[in-house]
Amino acid sequence: MAQINTVTGIDKLNTTVKDLGSNFGQMQLLQAANIVGHNVLIEGNQLNINSTTGKASGAYELDANARSVKIEVLSPSGTVVDTLDQGTVAAGRQDFTWTPPDGVSADQSYTFRITATSGTTKIGSTALMLDQVDAVSTTSTGSVNLELRNSGTLAYSKVKAVG
């Protein structure tokens, strides 16, 4: 009799845990729905020029302090169209804004790359880009995905910041 009660109790516990997992997934989806129309910061190196301001924003993370950080802006063909000298920069996340110089078309898609050094030592960096959330969805496993305007589908867990 005690074994039957134990099996029944375990079965009820399993059902309760599954229900909690389902509820958690629904709560995540509702939370993610609140960022539709907002910008998110994700790994990537695209620069999307804002049609209102005429500027593009990006960011990067440095693994350590750097004495010299340079951001090269690249055209679709990979040609350097501009270089931003950031000087000495502390480790961690850093934002930047790029204003295209005269003669650089605002109608093209640009990318950027980071070069960070401290003396002769290269400092590790991760390029971060802004993208807008157009929609949210869930997977068959209950994970939440974001549908981004320029980058396609991305797991909600990959978002670094929401703007």
Tab-separated table of C-alpha atoms in Angstrom:
chain	number	residue	atom	x	y	z
A	1	MET	CA	0.000	0.000	0.000
A	2	ALA	CA	2.833	2.408	0.874
A	3	GLN	CA	4.474	1.772	-2.523
A	4	ILE	CA	1.233	2.614	-4.368
A	5	ASN	CA	0.938	5.880	-2.406
A	6	THR	CA	4.573	6.724	-3.239
A	7	VAL	CA	4.041	6.091	-6.975
A	8	THR	CA	0.845	8.186	-6.931
A	9	GLY	CA	2.663	11.001	-5.126
A	10	ILE	CA	5.532	10.963	-7.634
A	11	ASP	CA	3.043	11.038	-10.521
A	12	LYS	CA	1.281	14.079	-9.001
A	13	LEU	CA	4.644	15.777	-8.452
A	14	ASN	CA	5.628	15.196	-12.100
A	15	THR	CA	2.334	16.704	-13.279
A	16	THR	CA	2.815	19.736	-11.026
A	17	VAL	CA	6.386	20.314	-12.295
A	18	LYS	CA	5.211	20.072	-15.931
A	19	ASP	CA	2.463	22.604	-15.227
A	20	LEU	CA	4.953	24.966	-13.577
A	21	GLY	CA	7.253	24.678	-16.593
A	22	SER	CA	4.388	25.473	-18.958
A	23	ASN	CA	3.348	28.475	-16.857
A	24	PHE	CA	6.933	29.728	-16.755
A	25	GLY	CA	7.168	29.527	-20.557
A	26	GLN	CA	3.935	31.514	-20.920
A	27	MET	CA	5.236	34.149	-18.490
A	28	GLN	CA	8.470	34.430	-20.497
A	29	LEU	CA	6.479	34.889	-23.708
A	30	LEU	CA	4.368	37.641	-22.133
A	31	GLN	CA	7.490	39.347	-20.807
A	32	ALA	CA	9.157	39.144	-24.232
A	33	ALA	CA	6.028	40.567	-25.895
A	34	ASN	CA	6.636	43.789	-23.958
A	35	ILE	CA	9.825	44.452	-25.923
A	36	VAL	CA	8.189	44.277	-29.370
A	37	GLY	CA	9.066	47.560	-31.088
A	38	HIS	CA	12.098	48.127	-28.836
A	39	ASN	CA	15.780	47.844	-29.676
A	40	VAL	CA	17.867	45.034	-28.249
A	41	LEU	CA	21.644	44.745	-28.007
A	42	ILE	CA	22.955	41.437	-29.381
A	43	GLU	CA	26.222	39.987	-30.637
A	44	GLY	CA	26.849	41.151	-34.190
A	45	ASN	CA	28.608	43.822	-36.185
A	46	GLN	CA	25.932	45.494	-38.324
A	47	LEU	CA	25.500	49.252	-38.223
A	48	ASN	CA	21.996	50.354	-39.118
A	49	ILE	CA	21.717	54.065	-39.845
A	50	ASN	CA	18.734	55.707	-38.169
A	51	SER	CA	16.710	57.498	-40.856
A	52	THR	CA	15.715	60.261	-38.410
A	53	THR	CA	19.119	61.095	-36.910
A	54	GLY	CA	21.353	59.982	-39.794
A	55	LYS	CA	23.580	58.191	-37.270
A	56	ALA	CA	24.264	54.558	-36.377
A	57	SER	CA	24.850	53.127	-32.919
A	58	GLY	CA	26.782	50.062	-31.864
A	59	ALA	CA	28.694	48.686	-28.931
A	60	TYR	CA	31.462	46.293	-27.973
A	61	GLU	CA	32.751	44.426	-24.960
A	62	LEU	CA	36.432	44.354	-24.056
A	63	ASP	CA	37.949	41.451	-22.134
A	64	ALA	CA	40.472	43.770	-20.446
A	65	ASN	CA	41.524	47.432	-20.316
A	66	ALA	CA	42.912	48.680	-23.623
A	67	ARG	CA	45.245	51.561	-24.346
A	68	SER	CA	44.049	51.813	-27.927
A	69	VAL	CA	40.685	50.937	-29.433
A	70	LYS	CA	39.851	51.544	-33.069
A	71	ILE	CA	36.518	50.905	-34.766
A	72	GLU	CA	36.665	50.455	-38.526
A	73	VAL	CA	33.411	50.932	-40.427
A	74	LEU	CA	33.196	48.748	-43.526
A	75	SER	CA	31.126	49.115	-46.695
A	76	PRO	CA	29.172	46.147	-48.092
A	77	SER	CA	32.223	45.305	-50.223
A	78	GLY	CA	34.485	45.249	-47.138
A	79	THR	CA	36.243	48.552	-47.819
A	80	VAL	CA	37.038	50.705	-44.769
A	81	VAL	CA	34.952	53.891	-45.109
A	82	ASP	CA	35.705	55.423	-41.714
A	83	THR	CA	37.747	54.809	-38.557
A	84	LEU	CA	36.795	55.873	-35.052
A	85	ASP	CA	39.647	56.216	-32.566
A	86	GLN	CA	38.321	55.502	-29.059
A	87	GLY	CA	41.670	55.940	-27.298
A	88	THR	CA	42.083	54.314	-23.872
A	89	VAL	CA	39.038	52.254	-22.905
A	90	ALA	CA	38.195	50.265	-19.755
A	91	ALA	CA	37.194	46.597	-19.851
A	92	GLY	CA	33.494	45.848	-20.227
A	93	ARG	CA	30.722	47.143	-22.454
A	94	GLN	CA	31.192	50.376	-24.367
A	95	ASP	CA	28.749	52.180	-26.681
A	96	PHE	CA	29.576	54.287	-29.724
A	97	THR	CA	27.755	56.401	-32.285
A	98	TRP	CA	28.877	56.755	-35.884
A	99	THR	CA	27.985	59.684	-38.109
A	100	PRO	CA	28.667	58.807	-41.754
A	101	PRO	CA	31.147	61.276	-43.264
A	102	ASP	CA	30.316	63.262	-46.395
A	103	GLY	CA	30.250	61.057	-49.463
A	104	VAL	CA	29.192	57.926	-47.550
A	105	SER	CA	25.686	56.788	-48.497
A	106	ALA	CA	23.163	56.334	-45.705
A	107	ASP	CA	21.235	53.879	-47.903
A	108	GLN	CA	23.802	51.082	-47.587
A	109	SER	CA	24.368	48.433	-44.953
A	110	TYR	CA	27.583	48.817	-42.981
A	111	THR	CA	29.505	46.581	-40.605
A	112	PHE	CA	32.271	47.331	-38.118
A	113	ARG	CA	35.270	45.644	-36.566
A	114	ILE	CA	37.077	46.370	-33.328
A	115	THR	CA	40.853	46.411	-32.850
A	116	ALA	CA	41.888	46.732	-29.207
A	117	THR	CA	45.449	46.617	-27.883
A	118	SER	CA	47.444	47.366	-24.770
A	119	GLY	CA	50.988	47.954	-25.924
A	120	THR	CA	51.730	45.006	-28.203
A	121	THR	CA	49.116	42.773	-26.593
A	122	LYS	CA	45.868	42.290	-28.473
A	123	ILE	CA	42.760	42.574	-26.248
A	124	GLY	CA	39.792	40.321	-26.927
A	125	SER	CA	36.585	42.057	-27.960
A	126	THR	CA	33.028	41.196	-28.930
A	127	ALA	CA	31.090	43.340	-31.395
A	128	LEU	CA	27.521	44.197	-30.359
A	129	MET	CA	24.766	45.627	-32.526
A	130	LEU	CA	21.311	47.096	-32.095
A	131	ASP	CA	18.306	45.507	-33.754
A	132	GLN	CA	14.564	46.044	-33.395
A	133	VAL	CA	12.181	43.363	-32.125
A	134	ASP	CA	9.284	42.849	-34.554
A	135	ALA	CA	7.659	39.792	-32.930
A	136	VAL	CA	8.136	36.991	-30.401
A	137	SER	CA	7.474	33.265	-30.719
A	138	THR	CA	8.004	30.032	-28.838
A	139	THR	CA	9.647	26.806	-29.920
A	140	SER	CA	8.309	23.293	-29.414
A	141	THR	CA	10.541	23.040	-26.322
A	142	GLY	CA	9.040	26.194	-24.805
A	143	SER	CA	11.992	28.502	-25.458
A	144	VAL	CA	11.206	32.081	-26.460
A	145	ASN	CA	12.586	33.477	-29.727
A	146	LEU	CA	12.677	37.067	-30.953
A	147	GLU	CA	11.982	37.959	-34.575
A	148	LEU	CA	14.411	40.790	-35.292
A	149	ARG	CA	14.099	43.326	-38.098
A	150	ASN	CA	17.614	42.856	-39.527
A	151	SER	CA	18.951	39.653	-37.965
A	152	GLY	CA	16.097	37.164	-38.254
A	153	THR	CA	15.264	34.814	-35.396
A	154	LEU	CA	17.295	34.884	-32.181
A	155	ALA	CA	16.875	33.143	-28.834
A	156	TYR	CA	15.619	35.513	-26.125
A	157	SER	CA	18.473	34.340	-23.910
A	158	LYS	CA	21.029	35.875	-26.322
A	159	VAL	CA	19.879	39.468	-25.633
A	160	LYS	CA	22.530	41.540	-23.833
A	161	ALA	CA	20.343	44.601	-23.148
A	162	VAL	CA	16.982	46.149	-24.051
A	163	GLY	CA	16.701	49.812	-25.059
